[in-house]
Short mmCIF file of C-alpha atoms in Angstrom, two decimals:
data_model
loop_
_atom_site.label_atom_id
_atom_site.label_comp_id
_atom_site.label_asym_id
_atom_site.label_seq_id
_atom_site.Cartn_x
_atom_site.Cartn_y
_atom_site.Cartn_z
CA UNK A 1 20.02 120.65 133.93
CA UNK A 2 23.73 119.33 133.14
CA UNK A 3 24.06 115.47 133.27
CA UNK A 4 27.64 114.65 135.17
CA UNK A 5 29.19 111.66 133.16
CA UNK A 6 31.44 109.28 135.57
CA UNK A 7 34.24 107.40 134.32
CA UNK A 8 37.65 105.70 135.99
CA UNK A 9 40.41 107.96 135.99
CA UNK A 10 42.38 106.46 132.92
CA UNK A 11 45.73 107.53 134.46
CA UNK A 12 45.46 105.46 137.25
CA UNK A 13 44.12 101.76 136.02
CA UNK A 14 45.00 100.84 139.92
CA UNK A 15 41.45 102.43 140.70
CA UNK A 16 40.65 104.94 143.95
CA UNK A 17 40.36 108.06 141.38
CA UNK A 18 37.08 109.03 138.96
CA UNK A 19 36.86 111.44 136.06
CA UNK A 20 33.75 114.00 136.71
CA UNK A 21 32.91 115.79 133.53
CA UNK A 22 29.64 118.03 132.11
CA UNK A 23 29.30 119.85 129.03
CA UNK A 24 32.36 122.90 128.87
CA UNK A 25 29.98 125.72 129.05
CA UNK A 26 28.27 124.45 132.49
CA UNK A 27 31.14 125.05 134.65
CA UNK A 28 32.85 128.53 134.52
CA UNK A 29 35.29 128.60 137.07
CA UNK A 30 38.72 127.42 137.09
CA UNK A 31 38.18 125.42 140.25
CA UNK A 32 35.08 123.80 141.79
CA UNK A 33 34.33 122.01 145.52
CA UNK A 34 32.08 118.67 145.10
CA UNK A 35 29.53 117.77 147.59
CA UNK A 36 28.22 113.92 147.83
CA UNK A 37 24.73 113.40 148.93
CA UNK A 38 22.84 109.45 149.18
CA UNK A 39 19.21 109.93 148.38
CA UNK A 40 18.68 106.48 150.32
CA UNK A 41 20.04 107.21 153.96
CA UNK A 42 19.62 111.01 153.27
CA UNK A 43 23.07 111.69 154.42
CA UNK A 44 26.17 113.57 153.28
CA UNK A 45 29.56 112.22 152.57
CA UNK A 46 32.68 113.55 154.98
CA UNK A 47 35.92 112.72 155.60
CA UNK A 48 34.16 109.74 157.64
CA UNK A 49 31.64 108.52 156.22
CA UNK A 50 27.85 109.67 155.58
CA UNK A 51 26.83 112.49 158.00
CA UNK A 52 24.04 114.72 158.55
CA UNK A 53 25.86 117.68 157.64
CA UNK A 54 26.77 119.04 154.42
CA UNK A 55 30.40 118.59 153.41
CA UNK A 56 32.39 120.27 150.80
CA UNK A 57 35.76 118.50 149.23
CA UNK A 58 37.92 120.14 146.93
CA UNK A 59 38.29 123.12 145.12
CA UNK A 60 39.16 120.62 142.32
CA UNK A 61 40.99 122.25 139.08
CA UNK A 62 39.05 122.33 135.84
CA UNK A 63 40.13 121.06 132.63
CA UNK A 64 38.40 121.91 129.87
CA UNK A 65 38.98 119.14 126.71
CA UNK A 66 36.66 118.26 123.85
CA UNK A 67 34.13 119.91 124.55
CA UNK A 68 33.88 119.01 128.22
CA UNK A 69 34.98 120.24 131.46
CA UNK A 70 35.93 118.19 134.03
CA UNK A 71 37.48 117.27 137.61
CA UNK A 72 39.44 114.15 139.10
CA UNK A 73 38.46 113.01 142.36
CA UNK A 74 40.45 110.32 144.82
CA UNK A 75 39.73 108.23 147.41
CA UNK A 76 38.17 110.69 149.63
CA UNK A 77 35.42 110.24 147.58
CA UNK A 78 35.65 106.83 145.51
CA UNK A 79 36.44 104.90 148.41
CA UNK A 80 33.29 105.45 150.44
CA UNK A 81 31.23 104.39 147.76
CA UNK A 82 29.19 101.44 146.55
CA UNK A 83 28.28 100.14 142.82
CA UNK A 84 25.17 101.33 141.22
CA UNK A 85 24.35 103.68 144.97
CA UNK A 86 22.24 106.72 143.98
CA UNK A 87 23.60 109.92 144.75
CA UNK A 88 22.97 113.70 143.74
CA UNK A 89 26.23 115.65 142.92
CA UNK A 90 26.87 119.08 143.15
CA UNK A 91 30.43 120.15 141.23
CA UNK A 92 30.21 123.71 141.16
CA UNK A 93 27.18 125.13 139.82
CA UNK A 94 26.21 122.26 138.55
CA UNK A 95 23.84 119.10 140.10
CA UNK A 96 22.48 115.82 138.84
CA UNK A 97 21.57 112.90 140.61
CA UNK A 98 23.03 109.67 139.31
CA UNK A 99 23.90 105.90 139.98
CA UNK A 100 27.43 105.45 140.97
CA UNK A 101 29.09 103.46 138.19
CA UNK A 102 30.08 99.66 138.70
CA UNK A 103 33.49 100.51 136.89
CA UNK A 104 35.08 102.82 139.23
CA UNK A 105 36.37 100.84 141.99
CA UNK A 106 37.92 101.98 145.12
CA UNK A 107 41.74 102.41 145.85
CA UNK A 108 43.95 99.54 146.65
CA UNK A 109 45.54 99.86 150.45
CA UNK A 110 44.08 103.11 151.48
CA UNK A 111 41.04 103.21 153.63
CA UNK A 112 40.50 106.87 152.05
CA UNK A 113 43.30 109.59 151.14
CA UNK A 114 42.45 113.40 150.95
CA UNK A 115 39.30 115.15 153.21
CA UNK A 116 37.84 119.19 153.00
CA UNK A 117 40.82 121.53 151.44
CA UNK A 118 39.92 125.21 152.28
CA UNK A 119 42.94 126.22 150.89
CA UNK A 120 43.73 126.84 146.77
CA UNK A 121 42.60 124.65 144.20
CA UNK A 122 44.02 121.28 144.37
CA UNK A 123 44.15 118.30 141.59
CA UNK A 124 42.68 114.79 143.04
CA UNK A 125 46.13 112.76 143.06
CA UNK A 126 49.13 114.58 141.91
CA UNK A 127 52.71 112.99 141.29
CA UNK A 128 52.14 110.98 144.57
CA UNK A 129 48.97 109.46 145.27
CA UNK A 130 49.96 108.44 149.03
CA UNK A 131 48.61 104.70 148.67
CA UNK A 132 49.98 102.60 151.08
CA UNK A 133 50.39 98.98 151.17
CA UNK A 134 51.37 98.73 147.17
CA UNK A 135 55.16 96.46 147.09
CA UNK A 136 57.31 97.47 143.77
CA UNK A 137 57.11 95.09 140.96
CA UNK A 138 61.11 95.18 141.34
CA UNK A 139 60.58 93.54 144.75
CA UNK A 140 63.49 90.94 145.86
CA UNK A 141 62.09 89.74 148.80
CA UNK A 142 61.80 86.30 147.16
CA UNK A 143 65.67 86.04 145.71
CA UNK A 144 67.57 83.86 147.96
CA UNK A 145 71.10 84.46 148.94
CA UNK A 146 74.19 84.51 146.99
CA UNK A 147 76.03 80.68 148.10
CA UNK A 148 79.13 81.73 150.11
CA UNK A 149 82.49 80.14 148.09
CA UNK A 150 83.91 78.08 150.74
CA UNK A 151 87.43 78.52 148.78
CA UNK A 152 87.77 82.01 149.95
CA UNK A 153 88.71 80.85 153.59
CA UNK A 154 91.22 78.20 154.14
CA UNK A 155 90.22 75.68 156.40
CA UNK A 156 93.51 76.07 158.06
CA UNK A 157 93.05 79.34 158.80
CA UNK A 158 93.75 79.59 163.21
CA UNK A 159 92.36 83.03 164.42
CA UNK A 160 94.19 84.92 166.87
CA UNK A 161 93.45 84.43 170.64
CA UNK A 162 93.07 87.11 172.89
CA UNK A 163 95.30 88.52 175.44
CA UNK A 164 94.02 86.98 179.09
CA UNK A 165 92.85 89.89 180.84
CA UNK A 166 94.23 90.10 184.59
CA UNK A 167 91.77 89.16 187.48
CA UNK A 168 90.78 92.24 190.07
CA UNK A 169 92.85 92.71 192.98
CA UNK A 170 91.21 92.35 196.24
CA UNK A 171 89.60 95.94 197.96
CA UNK A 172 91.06 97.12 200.85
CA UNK A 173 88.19 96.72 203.52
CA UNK A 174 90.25 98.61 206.19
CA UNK A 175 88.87 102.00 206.01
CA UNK A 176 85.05 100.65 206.38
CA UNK A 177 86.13 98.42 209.10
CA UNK A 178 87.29 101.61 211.12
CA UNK A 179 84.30 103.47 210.01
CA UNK A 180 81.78 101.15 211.18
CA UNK A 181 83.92 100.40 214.78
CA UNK A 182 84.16 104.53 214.90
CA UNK A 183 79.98 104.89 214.50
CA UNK A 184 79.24 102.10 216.88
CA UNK A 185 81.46 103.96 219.92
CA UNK A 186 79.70 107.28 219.11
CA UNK A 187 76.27 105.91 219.46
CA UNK A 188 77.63 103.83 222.61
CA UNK A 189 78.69 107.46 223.96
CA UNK A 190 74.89 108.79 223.10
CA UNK A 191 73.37 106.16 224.60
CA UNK A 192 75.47 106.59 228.21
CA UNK A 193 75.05 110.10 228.52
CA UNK A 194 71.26 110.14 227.97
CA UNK A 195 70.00 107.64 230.04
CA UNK A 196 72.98 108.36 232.80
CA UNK A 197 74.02 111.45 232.87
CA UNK A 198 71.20 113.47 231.78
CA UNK A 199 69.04 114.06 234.66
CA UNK A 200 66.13 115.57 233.04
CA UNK A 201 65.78 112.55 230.76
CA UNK A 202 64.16 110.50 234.31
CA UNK A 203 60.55 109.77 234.07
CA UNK A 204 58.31 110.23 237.24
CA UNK A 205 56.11 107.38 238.34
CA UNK A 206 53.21 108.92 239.48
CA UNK A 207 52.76 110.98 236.33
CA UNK A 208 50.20 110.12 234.43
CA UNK A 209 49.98 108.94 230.69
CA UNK A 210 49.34 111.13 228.48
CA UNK A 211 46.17 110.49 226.29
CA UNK A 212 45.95 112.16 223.07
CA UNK A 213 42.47 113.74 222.85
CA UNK A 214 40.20 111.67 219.81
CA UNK A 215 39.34 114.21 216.72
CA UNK A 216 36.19 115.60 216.49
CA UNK A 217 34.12 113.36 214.05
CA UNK A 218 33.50 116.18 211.15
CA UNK A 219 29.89 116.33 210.05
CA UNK A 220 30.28 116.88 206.05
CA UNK A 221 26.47 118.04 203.87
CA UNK A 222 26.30 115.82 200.95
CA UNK A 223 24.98 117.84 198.26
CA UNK A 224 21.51 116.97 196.93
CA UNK A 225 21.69 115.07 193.47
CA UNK A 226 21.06 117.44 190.41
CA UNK A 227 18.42 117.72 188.35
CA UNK A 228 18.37 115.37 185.13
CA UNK A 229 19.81 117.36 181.85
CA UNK A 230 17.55 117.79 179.67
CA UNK A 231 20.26 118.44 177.05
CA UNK A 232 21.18 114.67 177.90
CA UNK A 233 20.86 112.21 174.62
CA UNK A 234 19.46 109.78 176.77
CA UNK A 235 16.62 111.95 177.85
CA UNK A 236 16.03 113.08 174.31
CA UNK A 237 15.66 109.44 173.39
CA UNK A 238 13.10 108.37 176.10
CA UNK A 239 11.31 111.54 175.18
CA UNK A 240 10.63 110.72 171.37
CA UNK A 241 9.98 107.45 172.11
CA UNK A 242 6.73 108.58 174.10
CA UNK A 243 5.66 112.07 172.28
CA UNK A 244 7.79 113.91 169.54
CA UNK A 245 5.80 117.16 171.38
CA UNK A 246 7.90 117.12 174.41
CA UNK A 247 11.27 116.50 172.73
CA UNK A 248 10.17 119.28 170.65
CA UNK A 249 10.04 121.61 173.47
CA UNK A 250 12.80 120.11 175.00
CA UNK A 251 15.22 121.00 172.14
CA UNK A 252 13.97 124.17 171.65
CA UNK A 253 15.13 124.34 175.17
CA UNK A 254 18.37 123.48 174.58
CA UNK A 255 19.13 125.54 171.27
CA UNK A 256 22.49 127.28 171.47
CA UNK A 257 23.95 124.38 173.63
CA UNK A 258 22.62 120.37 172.16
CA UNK A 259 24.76 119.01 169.27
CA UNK A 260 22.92 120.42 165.80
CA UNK A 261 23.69 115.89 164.64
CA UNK A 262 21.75 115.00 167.87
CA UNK A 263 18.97 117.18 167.25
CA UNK A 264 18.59 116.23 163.97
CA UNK A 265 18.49 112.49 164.67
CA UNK A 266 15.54 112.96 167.29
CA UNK A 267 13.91 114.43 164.31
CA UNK A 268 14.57 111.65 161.83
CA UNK A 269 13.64 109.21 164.30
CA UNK A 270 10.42 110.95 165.28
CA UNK A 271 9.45 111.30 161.89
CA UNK A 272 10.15 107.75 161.18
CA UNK A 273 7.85 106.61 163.64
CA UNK A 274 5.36 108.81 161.54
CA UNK A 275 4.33 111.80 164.18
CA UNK A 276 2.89 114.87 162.41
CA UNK A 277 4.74 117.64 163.70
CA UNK A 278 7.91 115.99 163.23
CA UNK A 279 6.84 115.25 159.78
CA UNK A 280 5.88 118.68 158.95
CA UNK A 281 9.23 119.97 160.47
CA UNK A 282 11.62 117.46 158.15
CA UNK A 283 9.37 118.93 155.02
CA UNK A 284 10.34 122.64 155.85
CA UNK A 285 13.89 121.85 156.57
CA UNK A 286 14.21 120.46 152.70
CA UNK A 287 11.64 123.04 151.70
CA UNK A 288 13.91 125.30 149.36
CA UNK A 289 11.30 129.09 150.52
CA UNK A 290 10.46 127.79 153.71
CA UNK A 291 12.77 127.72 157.39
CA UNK A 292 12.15 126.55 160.43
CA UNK A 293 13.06 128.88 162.94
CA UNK A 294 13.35 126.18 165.60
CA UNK A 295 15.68 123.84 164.20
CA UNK A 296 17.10 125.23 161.05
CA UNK A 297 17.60 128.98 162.81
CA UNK A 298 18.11 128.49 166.61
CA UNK A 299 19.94 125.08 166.74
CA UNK A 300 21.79 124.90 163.31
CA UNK A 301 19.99 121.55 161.57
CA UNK A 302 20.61 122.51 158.19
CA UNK A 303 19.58 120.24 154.89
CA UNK A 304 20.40 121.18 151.39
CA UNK A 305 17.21 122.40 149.73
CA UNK A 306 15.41 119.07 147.71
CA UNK A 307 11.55 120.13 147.26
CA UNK A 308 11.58 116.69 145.89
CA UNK A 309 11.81 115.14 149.47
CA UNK A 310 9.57 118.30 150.78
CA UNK A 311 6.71 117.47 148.93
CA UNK A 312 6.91 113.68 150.50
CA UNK A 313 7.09 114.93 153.63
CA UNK A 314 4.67 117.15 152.99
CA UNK A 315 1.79 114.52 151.83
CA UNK A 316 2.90 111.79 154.69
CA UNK A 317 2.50 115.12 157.17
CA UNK A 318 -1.09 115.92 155.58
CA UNK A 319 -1.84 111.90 155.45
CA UNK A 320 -0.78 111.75 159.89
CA UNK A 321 -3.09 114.55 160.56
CA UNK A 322 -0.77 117.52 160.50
CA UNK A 323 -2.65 121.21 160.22
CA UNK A 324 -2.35 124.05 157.81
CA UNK A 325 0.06 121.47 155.77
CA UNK A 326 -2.12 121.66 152.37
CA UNK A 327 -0.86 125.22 151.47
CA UNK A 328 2.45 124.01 151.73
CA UNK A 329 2.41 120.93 149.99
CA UNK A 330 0.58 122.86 146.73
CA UNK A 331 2.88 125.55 146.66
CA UNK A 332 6.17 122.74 146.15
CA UNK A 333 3.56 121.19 143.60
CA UNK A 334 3.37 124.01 141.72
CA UNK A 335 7.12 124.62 142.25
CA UNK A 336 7.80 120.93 140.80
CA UNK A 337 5.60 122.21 137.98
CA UNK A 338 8.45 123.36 135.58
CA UNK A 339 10.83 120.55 136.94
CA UNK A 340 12.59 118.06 134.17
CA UNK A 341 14.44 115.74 136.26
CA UNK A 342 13.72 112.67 136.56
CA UNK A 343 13.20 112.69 140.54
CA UNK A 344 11.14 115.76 140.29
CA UNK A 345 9.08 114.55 138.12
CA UNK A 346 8.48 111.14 140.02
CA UNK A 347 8.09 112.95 143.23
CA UNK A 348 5.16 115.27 141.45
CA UNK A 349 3.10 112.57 139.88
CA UNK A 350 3.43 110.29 143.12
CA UNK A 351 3.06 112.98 145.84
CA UNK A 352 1.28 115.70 144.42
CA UNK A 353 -3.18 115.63 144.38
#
């Protein structure tokens, strides 16, 4: 296997960019995507942050120099992080796990810059690296004003006044005077021939009011309260709290419509709390001939292949009293047979009988 080699970008002393090379022969295309996975929280890098699923950035161009080939990558990656944090990366064809180098430090003024590029292959910075937050070295924010030559006025100098602009003449309130007097003898006019000369307008004594009938109180059914979701997180949470069996079947339920991120943190949670089954489950999801037709076919939790976490999972399965988990932890072992890295190797001699 091809050890990656991880320097600072020497173009840009600022930081935010690293150099990713391997021998020239291990890479033969002209551009390659990168993925970023931490061995410690088990997680992928995205656009934000560590996730559960995997995440390709790039395609990165290829330059091929001394012997080596190699990629620059920005911010999106270099800025999410930390010194000496053990990661496997996959550039190309090519993966190696390594520790993150202490010298390449994250951009200056930009929380991250760059994300997933589907389209053609793009170089990691460019002519404009889009920080923000970086003030030119030619900066005169600090230069104080030229003093104003108090020779260039005359201190006789009178200024002009202005003209004295004439005062408004007085409106003519005449025509809303009439207006209003006109209005008042028309409604005068109203008045007289309604209540005298109209005889129908006369109201008869002995009638009786008129009551307006009360409305009919109307008698609404309230709908019975639904069922609890079981698709609801806070369900699934109660439910591996108690038994990892239940939320099993519960999922399983669900497949097609629950979040493939939710399901797989039951899972990790589950098998945290050290329950067989779920045990057995995270094994066969990082299992690189084995699927789970549950949650790796039917509701989309999908790991990248590492039969050096399998064969963990595996033995802490076969240690909680998991079944028919011994064929499957001897067949990784004698997988992890040929292995020379140095996590494969560790993960033989410390899991394997």
């Amino acid at each position: 296997m091809s050890t990656i080699s991880i320097t600072p970008d020497p173009a840009r002393p600022l930081g935010g960019f690293a150099r990713l090379a391997v021998p020239a022969n291990a890479l033969a295309d002209e551009a390659v995507s990168v993925v970023v996975f931490d061995v410690f929280s088990e997680r992928f890098l995205g656009v934000d942050g560590f996730q559960g699923e995997r995440v390709a950035f790039g395609p990165y161009s290829v330059t091929r120099s001394g012997g080596e080939a190699s990629v620059i990558v920005g911010p999106e990656i270099v800025n999410f992080l930390e010194d000496v944090a053990t990661v496997r990366i996959e550039m190309g064809s090519v993966q190696d796990t390594v520790a993150w180098p202490e010298d390449v430090v994250p951009a200056i003024g930009a929380a991250r810059i760059g994300g997933i590029y589907t389209g053609g292959p793009m170089q990691a910075g460019g002519e404009d690296d889009g920080l923000v937050g970086l003030m030119p070295e030619d900066s005169t924010d600090d230069e104080e004003p030229p003093e104003q030559d108090d020779e260039t006025i005359p201190a006789s100098f009178d200024f002009p006044k202005p003209d004295p602009v004439p005062a408004p003449a007085p409106p003519n309130r005449a025509p809303l005077l009439f207006s209003v007097l006109l209005m008042l003898l028309l409604a005068a006019g109203a008045a007289y021939w309604y209540f005298v000369m109209n005889p129908e307008a006369e109201i008869a004594e002995d009638d009786p009011p008129v009551v307006a009938d009360e409305p009919l109180e109307e008698v609404v059914d309230l709908p019975e309260p639904n069922e609890p979701n079981p698709c609801d997180e806070i369900l699934l949470d109660e439910l591996v709290a108690d038994s990892f069996a239940s939320a099993s079947a519960t999922l399983a339920q669900c497949a097609g419509e629950i979040d493939p991120e939710l399901a797989f943190r039951v899972l990790e949670q589950a098998a945290f709390s050290g329950q067989a089954d779920a045990l057995v489950i995270l094994a066969k999801a990082y299992d690189s001939e084995t699927v789970d037709a549950v949650f790796e076919t039917d509701i989309g939790v999908v790991l990248s292949d590492s039969d050096a976490l399998a064969v963990e999972y595996y033995r802490r399965a076969l240690s909680a009293g998991a079944p028919d988990v011994a064929p499957l932890l001897d067949a990784v072992c004698a997988r992890l047979e040929g292995a020379t890295s140095q996590i494969d190797t560790a993960a033989r001699e410390e899991n394997c009988p």
